[in-house]
Short mmCIF file of C-alpha atoms in Angstrom, two decimals:
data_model
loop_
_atom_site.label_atom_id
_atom_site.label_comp_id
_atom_site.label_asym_id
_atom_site.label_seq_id
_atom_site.Cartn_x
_atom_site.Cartn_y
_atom_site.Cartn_z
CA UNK A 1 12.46 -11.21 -28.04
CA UNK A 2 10.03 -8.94 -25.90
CA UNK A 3 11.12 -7.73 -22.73
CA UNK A 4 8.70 -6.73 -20.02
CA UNK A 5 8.99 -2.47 -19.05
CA UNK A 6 9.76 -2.11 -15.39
CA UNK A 7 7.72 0.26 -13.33
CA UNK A 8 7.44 1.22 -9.12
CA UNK A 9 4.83 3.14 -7.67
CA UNK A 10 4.92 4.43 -3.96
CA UNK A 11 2.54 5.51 -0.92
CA UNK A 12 3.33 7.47 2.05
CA UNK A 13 2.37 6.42 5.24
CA UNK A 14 0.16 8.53 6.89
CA UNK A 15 1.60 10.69 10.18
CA UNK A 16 -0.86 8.64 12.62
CA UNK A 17 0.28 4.96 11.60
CA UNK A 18 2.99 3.16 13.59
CA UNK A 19 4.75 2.42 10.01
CA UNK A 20 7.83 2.13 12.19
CA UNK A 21 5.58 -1.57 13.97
CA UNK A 22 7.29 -4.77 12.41
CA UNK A 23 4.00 -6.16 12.13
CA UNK A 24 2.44 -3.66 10.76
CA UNK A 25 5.26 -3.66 7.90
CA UNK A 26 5.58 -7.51 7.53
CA UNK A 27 1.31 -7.36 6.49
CA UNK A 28 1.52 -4.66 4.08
CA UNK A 29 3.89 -6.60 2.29
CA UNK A 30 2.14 -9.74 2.59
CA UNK A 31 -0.63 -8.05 1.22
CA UNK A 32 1.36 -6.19 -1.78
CA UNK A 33 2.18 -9.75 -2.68
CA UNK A 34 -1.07 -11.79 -2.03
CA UNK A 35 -2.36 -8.79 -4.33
CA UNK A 36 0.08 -9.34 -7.12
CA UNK A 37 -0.03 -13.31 -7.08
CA UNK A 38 -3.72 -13.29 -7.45
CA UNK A 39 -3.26 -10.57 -10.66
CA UNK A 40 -0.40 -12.34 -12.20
CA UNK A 41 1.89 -9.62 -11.41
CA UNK A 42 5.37 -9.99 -11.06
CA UNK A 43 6.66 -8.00 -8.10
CA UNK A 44 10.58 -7.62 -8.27
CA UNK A 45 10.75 -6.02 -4.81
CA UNK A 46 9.04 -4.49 -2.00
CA UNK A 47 10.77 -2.13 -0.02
CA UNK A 48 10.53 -0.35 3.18
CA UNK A 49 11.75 2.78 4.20
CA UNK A 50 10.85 5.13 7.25
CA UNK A 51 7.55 6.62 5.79
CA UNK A 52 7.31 4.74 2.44
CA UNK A 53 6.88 1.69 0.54
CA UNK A 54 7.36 1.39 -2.42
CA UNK A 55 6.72 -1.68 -4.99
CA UNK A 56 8.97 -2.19 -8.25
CA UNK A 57 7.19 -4.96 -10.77
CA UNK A 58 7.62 -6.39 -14.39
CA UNK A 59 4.75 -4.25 -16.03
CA UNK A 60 3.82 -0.98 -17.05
CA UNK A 61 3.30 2.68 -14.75
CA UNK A 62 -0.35 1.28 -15.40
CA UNK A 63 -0.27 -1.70 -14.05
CA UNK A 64 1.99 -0.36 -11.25
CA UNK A 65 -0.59 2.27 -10.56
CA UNK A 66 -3.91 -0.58 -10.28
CA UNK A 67 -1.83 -2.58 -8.07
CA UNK A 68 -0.93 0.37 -6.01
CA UNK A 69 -4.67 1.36 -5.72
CA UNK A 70 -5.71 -1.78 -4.91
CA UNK A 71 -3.06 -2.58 -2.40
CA UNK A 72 -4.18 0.88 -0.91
CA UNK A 73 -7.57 0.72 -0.63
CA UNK A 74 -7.27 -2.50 1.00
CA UNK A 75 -4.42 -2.43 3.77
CA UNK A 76 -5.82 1.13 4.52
CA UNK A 77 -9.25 -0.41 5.33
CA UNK A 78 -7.24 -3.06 7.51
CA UNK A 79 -5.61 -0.22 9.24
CA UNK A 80 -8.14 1.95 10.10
CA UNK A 81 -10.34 -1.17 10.83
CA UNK A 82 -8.00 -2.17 13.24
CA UNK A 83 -6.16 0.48 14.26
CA UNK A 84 -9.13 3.95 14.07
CA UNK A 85 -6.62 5.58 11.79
CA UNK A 86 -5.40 5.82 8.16
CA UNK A 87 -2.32 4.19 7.12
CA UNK A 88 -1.39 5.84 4.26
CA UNK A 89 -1.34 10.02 3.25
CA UNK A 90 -4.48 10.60 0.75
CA UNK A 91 -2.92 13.77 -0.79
CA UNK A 92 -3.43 17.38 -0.65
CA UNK A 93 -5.46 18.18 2.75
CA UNK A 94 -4.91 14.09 3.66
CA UNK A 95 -9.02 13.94 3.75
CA UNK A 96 -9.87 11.03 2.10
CA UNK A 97 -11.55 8.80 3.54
CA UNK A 98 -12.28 10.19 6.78
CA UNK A 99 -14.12 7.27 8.48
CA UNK A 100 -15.16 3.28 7.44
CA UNK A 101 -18.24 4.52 5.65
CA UNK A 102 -15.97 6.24 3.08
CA UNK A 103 -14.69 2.08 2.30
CA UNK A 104 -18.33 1.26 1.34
#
């Protein structure tokens, strides 16, 4: 019998996003499992904490890390679309993307 590896994978909200909003918080999840369903991913949990969310799943750090990336790119879009600024950090000097052309 073959059991599944566990893996998580995390973002950091960015400092101009109201991560602290209940609806902000209820969609990103929403989204982190809309994402998974339509991958076949099993997500064990989502969970929130002040600046954080992080995602723990039946699957490997790989397939943690493409449904982190995905489940970036796109609630980040939403964000910014919405909102005119990032919801998530982008790393070292936070400049990526800068405005909605950088979403293509």
């Amino acid at each position: 019998m073959s059991h599944e590896a566990s893996a998580s994978a995390s973002l950091l909200t960015h400092q101009d996003a109201d991560f602290q909003d209940p609806r902000i918080r209820e969609t990103i999840i929403a989204a982190a499992r809309g994402i998974a369903e339509r991958t076949g991913v099993e997500l064990d949990d989502v969970a929130c904490e002040s600046n954080r969310l992080t995602i723990r799943m039946n699957g490997s750090t790989l397939m943690a890390i493409g449904l982190r990336a995905e489940w970036r790119r796109s609630t980040d879009h939403w964000h910014f679309e919405r909102f005119g600024s990032h919801l998530w950090m982008a790393g070292p000097g936070d400049d990526w993307p800068r405005d909605a052309d950088d979403y293509g």
